[in-house]
Tab-separated table of C-alpha atoms and ligand atoms in Angstrom:
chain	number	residue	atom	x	y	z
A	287	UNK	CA	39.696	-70.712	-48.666
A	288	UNK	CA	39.844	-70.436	-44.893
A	289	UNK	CA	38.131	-66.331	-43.741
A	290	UNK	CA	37.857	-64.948	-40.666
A	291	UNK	CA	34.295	-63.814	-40.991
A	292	UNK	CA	32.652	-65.428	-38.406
A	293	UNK	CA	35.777	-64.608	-35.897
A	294	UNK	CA	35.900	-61.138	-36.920
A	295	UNK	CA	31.890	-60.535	-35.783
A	296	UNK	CA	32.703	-62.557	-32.944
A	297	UNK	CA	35.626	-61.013	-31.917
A	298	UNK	CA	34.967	-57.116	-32.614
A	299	UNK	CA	33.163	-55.557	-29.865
A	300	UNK	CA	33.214	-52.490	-27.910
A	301	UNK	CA	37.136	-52.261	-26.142
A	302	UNK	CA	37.586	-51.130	-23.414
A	303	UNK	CA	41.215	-50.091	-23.447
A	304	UNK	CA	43.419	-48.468	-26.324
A	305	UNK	CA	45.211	-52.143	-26.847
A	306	UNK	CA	42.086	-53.418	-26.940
A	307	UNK	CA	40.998	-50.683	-29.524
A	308	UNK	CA	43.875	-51.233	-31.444
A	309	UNK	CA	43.041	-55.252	-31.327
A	310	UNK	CA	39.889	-54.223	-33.206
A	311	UNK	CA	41.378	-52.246	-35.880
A	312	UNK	CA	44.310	-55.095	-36.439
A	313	UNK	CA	41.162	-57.733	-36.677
A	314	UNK	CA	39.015	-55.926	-39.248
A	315	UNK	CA	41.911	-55.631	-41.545
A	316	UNK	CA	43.194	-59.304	-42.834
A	317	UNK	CA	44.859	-61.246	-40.518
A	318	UNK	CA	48.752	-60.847	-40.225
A	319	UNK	CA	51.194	-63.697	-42.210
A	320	UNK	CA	53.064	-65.858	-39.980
A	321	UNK	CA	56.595	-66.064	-40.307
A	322	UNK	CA	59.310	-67.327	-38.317
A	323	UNK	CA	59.981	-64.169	-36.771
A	324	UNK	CA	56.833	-63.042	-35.988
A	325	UNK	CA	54.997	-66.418	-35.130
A	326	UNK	CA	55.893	-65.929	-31.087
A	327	UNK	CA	54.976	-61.870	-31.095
A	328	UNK	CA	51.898	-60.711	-28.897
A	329	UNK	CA	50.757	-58.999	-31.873
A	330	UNK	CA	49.915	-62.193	-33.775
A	331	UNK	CA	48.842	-63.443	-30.777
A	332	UNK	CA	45.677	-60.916	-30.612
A	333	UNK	CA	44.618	-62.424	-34.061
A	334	UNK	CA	45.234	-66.489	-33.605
A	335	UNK	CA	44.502	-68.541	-30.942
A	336	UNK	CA	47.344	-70.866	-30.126
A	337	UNK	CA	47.455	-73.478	-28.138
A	338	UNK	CA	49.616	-72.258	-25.269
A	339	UNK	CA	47.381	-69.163	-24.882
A	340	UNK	CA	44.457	-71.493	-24.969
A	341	UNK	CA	45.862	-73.099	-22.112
A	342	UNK	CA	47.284	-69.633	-19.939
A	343	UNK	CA	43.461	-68.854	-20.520
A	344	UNK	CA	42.136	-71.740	-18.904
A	345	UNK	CA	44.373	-72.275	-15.988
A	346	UNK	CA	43.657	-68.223	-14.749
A	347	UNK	CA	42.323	-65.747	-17.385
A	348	UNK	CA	43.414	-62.688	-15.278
A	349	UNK	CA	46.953	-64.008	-15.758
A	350	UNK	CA	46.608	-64.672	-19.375
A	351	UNK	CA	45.214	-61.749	-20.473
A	352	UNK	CA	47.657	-59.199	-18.463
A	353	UNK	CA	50.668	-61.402	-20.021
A	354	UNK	CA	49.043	-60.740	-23.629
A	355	UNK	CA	48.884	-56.943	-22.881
A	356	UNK	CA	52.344	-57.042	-21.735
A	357	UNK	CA	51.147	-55.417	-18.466
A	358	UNK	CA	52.858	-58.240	-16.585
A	359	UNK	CA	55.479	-61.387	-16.906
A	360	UNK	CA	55.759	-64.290	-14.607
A	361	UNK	CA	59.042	-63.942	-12.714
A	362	UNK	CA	59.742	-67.422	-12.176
A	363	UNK	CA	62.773	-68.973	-14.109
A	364	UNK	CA	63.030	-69.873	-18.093
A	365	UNK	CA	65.506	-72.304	-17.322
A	366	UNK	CA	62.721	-74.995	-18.128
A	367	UNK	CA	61.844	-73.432	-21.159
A	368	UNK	CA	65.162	-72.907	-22.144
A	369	UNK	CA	66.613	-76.710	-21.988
A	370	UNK	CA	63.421	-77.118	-24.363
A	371	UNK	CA	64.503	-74.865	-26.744
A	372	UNK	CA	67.820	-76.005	-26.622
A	373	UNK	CA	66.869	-79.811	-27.126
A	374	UNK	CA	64.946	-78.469	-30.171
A	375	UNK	CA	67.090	-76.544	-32.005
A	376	UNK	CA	69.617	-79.179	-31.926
A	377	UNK	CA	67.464	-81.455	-33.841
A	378	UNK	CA	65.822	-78.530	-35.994
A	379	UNK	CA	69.321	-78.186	-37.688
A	380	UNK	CA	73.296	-76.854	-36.910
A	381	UNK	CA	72.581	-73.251	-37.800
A	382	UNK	CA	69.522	-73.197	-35.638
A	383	UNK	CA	71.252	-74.518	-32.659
A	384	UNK	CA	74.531	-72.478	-32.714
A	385	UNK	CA	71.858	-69.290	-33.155
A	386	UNK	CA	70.567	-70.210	-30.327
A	387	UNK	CA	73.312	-70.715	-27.931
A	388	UNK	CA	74.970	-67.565	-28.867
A	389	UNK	CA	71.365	-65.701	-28.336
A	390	UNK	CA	71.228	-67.146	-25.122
A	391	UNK	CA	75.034	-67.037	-23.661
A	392	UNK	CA	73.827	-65.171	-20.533
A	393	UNK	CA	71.465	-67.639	-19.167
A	394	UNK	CA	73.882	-70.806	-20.431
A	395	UNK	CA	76.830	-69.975	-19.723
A	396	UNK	CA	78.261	-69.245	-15.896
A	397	UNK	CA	79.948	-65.966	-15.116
A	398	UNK	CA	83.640	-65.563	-15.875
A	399	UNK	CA	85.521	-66.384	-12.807
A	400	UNK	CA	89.955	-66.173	-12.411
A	401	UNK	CA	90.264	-70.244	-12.453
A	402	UNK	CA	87.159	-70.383	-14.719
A	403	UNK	CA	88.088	-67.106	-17.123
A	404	UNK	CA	85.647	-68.091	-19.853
A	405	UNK	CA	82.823	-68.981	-18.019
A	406	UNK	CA	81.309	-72.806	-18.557
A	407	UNK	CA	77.980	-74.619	-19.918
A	408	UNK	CA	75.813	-74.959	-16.924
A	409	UNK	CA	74.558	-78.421	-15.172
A	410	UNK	CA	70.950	-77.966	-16.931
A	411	UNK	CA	72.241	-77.492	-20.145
A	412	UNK	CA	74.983	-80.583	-19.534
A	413	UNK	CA	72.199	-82.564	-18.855
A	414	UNK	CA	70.548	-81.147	-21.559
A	415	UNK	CA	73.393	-82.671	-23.908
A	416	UNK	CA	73.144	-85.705	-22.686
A	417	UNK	CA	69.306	-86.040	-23.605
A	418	UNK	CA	70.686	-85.029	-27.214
A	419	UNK	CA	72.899	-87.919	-27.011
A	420	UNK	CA	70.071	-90.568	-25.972
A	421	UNK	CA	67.583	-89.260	-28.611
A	422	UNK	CA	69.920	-89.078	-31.224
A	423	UNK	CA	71.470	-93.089	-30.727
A	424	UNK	CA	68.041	-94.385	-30.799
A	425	UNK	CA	67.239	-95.608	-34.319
A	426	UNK	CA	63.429	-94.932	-33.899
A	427	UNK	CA	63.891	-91.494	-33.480
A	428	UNK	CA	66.026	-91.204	-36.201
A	429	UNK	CA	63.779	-92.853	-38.270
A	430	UNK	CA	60.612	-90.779	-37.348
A	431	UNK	CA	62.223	-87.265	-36.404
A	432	UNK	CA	65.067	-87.107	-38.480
A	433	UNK	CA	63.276	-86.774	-41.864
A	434	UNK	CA	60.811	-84.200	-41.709
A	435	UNK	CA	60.429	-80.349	-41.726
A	436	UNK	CA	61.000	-78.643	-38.821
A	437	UNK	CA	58.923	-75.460	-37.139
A	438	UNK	CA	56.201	-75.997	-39.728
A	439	UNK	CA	53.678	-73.247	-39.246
A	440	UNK	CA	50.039	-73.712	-40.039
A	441	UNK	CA	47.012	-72.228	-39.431
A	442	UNK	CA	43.394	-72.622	-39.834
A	443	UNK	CA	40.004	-71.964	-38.094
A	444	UNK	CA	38.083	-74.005	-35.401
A	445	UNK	CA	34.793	-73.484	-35.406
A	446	UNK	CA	35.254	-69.984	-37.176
A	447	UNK	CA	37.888	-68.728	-35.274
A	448	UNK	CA	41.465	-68.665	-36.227
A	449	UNK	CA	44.356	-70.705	-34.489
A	450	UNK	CA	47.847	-71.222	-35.127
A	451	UNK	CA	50.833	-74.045	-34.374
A	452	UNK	CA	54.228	-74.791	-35.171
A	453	UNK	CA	54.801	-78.580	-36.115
A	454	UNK	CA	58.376	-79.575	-34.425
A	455	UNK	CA	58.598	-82.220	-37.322
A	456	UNK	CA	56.222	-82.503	-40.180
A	457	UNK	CA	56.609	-85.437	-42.629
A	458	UNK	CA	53.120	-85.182	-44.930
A	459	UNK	CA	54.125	-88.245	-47.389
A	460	UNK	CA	53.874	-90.647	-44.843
A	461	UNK	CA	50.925	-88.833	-43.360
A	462	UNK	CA	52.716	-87.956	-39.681
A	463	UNK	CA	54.136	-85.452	-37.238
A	464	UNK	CA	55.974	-85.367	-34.177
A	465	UNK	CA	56.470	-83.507	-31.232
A	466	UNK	CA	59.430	-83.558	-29.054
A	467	UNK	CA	58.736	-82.887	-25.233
A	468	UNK	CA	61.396	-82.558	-22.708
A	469	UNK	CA	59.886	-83.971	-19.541
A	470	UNK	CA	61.395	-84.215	-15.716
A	471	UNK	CA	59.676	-87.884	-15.561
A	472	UNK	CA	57.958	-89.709	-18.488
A	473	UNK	CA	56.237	-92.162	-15.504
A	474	UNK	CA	55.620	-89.433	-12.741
A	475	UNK	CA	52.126	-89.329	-11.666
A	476	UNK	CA	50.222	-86.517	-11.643
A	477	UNK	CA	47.765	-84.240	-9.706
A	478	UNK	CA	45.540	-82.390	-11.803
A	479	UNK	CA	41.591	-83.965	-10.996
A	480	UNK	CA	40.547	-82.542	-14.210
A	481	UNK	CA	42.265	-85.133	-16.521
A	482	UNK	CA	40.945	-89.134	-16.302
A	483	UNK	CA	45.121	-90.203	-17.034
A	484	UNK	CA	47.502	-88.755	-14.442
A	485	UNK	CA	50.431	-88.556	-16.716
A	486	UNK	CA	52.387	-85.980	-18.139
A	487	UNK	CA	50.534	-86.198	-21.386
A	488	UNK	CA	47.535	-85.957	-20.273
A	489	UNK	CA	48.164	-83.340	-17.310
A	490	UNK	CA	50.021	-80.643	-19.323
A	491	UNK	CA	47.211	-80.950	-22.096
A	492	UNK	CA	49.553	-82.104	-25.302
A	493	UNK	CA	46.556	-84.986	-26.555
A	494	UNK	CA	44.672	-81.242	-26.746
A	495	UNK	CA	47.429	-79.512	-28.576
A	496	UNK	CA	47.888	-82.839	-30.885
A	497	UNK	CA	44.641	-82.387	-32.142
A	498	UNK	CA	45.067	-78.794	-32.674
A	499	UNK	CA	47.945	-79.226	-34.729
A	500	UNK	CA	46.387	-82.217	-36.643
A	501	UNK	CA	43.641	-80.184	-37.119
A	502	UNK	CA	45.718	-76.975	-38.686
A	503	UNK	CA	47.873	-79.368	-41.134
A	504	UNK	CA	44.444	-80.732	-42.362
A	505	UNK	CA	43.365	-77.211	-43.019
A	506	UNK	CA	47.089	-75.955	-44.170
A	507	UNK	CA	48.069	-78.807	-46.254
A	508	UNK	CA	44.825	-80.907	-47.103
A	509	UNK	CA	46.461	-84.356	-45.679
A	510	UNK	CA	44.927	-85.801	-42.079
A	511	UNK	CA	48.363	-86.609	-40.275
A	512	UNK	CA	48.568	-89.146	-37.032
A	513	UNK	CA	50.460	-87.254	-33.945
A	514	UNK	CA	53.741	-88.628	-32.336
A	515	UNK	CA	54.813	-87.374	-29.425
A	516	UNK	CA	59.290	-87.793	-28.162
A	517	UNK	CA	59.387	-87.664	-24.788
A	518	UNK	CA	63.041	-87.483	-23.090
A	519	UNK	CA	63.782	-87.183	-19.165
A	520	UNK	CA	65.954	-84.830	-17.490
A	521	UNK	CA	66.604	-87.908	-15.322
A	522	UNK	CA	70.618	-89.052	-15.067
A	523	UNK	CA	70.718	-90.779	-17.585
A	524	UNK	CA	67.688	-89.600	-19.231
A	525	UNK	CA	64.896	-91.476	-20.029
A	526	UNK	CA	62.913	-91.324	-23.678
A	527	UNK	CA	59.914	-92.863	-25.227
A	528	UNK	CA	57.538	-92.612	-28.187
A	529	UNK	CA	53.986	-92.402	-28.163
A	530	UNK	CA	50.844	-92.603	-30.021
A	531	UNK	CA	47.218	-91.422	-30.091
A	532	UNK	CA	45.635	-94.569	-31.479
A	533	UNK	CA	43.728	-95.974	-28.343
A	534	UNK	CA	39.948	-95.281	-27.834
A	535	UNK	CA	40.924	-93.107	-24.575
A	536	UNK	CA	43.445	-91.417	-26.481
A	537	UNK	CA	40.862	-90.586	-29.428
A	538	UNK	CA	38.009	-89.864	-27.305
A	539	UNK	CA	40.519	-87.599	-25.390
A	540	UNK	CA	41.180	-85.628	-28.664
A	541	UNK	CA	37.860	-85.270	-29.952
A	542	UNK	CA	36.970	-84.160	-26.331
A	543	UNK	CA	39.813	-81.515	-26.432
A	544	UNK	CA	38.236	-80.150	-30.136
A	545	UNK	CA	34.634	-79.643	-28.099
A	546	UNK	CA	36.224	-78.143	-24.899
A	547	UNK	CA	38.002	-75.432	-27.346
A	548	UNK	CA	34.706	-75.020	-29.061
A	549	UNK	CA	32.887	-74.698	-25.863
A	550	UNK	CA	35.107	-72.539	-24.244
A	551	UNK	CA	36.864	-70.065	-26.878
A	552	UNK	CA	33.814	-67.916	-27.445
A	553	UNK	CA	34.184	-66.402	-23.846
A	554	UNK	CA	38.352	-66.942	-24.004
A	555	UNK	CA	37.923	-64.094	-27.290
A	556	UNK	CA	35.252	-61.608	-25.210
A	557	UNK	CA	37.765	-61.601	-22.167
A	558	UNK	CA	40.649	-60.252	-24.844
A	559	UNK	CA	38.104	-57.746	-26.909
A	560	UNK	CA	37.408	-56.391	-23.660
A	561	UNK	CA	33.871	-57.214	-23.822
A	562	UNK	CA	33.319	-59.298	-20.588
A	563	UNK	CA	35.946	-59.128	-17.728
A	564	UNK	CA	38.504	-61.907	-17.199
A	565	UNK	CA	38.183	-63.909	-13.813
A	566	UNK	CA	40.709	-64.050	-11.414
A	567	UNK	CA	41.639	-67.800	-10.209
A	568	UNK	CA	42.724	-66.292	-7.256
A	569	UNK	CA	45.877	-68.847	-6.411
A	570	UNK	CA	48.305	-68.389	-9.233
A	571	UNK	CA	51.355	-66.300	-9.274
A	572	UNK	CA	49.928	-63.295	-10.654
A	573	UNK	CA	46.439	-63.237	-8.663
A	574	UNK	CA	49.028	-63.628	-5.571
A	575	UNK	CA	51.035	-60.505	-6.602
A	576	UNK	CA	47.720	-58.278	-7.460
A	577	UNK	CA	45.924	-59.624	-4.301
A	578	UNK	CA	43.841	-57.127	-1.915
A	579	UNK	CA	41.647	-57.971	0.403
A	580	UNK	CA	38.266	-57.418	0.685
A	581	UNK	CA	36.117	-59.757	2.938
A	582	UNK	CA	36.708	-62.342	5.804
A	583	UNK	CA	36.341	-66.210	4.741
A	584	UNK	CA	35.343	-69.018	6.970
A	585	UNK	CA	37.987	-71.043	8.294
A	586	UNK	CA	35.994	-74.492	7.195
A	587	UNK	CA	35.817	-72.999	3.770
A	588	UNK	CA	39.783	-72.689	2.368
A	589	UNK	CA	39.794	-73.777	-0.990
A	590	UNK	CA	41.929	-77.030	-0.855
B	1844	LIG	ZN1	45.212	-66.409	-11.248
């Protein structure tokens, strides 16, 4: 059986602050159940590691820890996030879909107007239909997506502490799961000098949070699963794909991603205990909105 032991010492230190304090009294007791209500919650969040934290941590800890403590939220739009959602609960079942659009009316639907009196879908969410529509006439997606349980949620340690993930589409007979990723452009290139692929993949880390998750149904349900990852554009008309994990740069990529987490969650878990301070990237929206300044820096020597 899976303990916390080993994240418990590591992770109970001296706080600093009464959330903090209260983060080491929630982490000597036994760690919260996940349920579907309660998997998103900050609360679980101060117990499991997950891969989007993981991520908010490495881009700008300063940012990721004052979003945990609910001190700040980023102000830019959820529309993004939203057409995401609203891709997935389509496929996650009828219920879950119609749920969803009546929990988020506001933000799809336009105001009420006299020629328009009940208000109409807006264009991201049309568009959003219409990637729907090209996943669900594709046969292969059908065949891969269609069958298995959706939101799976599994947990399990790495390296002694504990993590958590949600599976979009778990189908353990056949030893598989998929993801399903709602991308501007599958073949955009991308900027980020820290990955050696400059696609979307690659750039927004999911070969890190495919081994994650391969990693937690190993530990959850005992079977070693291969990731697939559903890709569809927001282009007009959109664009989808399917793709695997299953060549040497996408392997080494994965078992790189399970060493970098290693490597780097130790520090990730003092930074939330309060035991060392979180550091400030300095460029991102929230380091922008808390900046002061202190000192004078050399022309030649902007960042770039
Ligand atoms: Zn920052």
């Amino acid at each position: 059986m899976a303990t916390a032991t080993k994240a418990k010492k590591k992770q109970v230190k001296k706080s600093q602050t009464d959330k903090q304090n209260s983060l080491a009294e929630e982490q000597s007791s036994q760690p919260m159940k996940l349920t579907a209500d309660n998997y998103y919650s900050h609360e679980t969040s101060w117990q499991y590691m997950s891969v989007s934290l993981f991520k908010d941590f490495e881009k700008c800890e300063a940012r990721a820890l004052a979003k945990l403590k609910e001190d700040w939220k980023p102000a830019s739009s959820s529309v993004p996030l939203l057409v995401g959602n609203y891709v997935h609960s389509y496929f996650e079942s009828a219920k879950s879909h119609q749920d969803f659009i009546e929990e988020n009316k506001k933000e799809l639907i336009t105001k009420p107007t006299k020629n328009d009196p009940n208000g109409h879908l807006r264009a991201e969410f049309k568009s959003a239909n219409s990637m729907i529509q090209t996943l669900q006439a594709d046969d292969m997606f059908n065949y891969f997506y269609a069958p298995g349980d959706k939101e799976v949620i599994v947990t399990g340690e790495i390296d002694g502490y504990l993590w958590k993930g949600k599976i979009d589409s778990l189908v353990l007979d056949k030893g598989y799961f998929c993801d399903l990723k709602t991308v501007d452009d599958i073949h955009e290139r991308h900027f980020n000098t820290d990955v050696a692929v400059p696609n979307f993949i690659y750039d927004r880390e999911y070969d890190l949070q495919m081994a994650v998750y391969q990693e937690l149904i190993k530990q959850t349900f005992g079977v070693f699963c291969k990731p697939y990852i559903f890709a569809v554009s927001k282009q007009t008309p959109p664009d989808h794909d399917a793709f695997k994990f299953e060549g040497m740069t996408d392997k080494y990529a994965m078992q790189d991603d399970i060493r970098k987490i290693k490597e780097l969650q130790p520090h990730f878990w003092k930074v939330m205990t309060g035991e060392v301070a979180p550091i400030s990237c300095g460029k991102c929206d929230y380091c922008r909105e808390t900046k002061t300044l202190s000192s004078f820096t050399n022309a030649s020597e902007i960042e770039v």
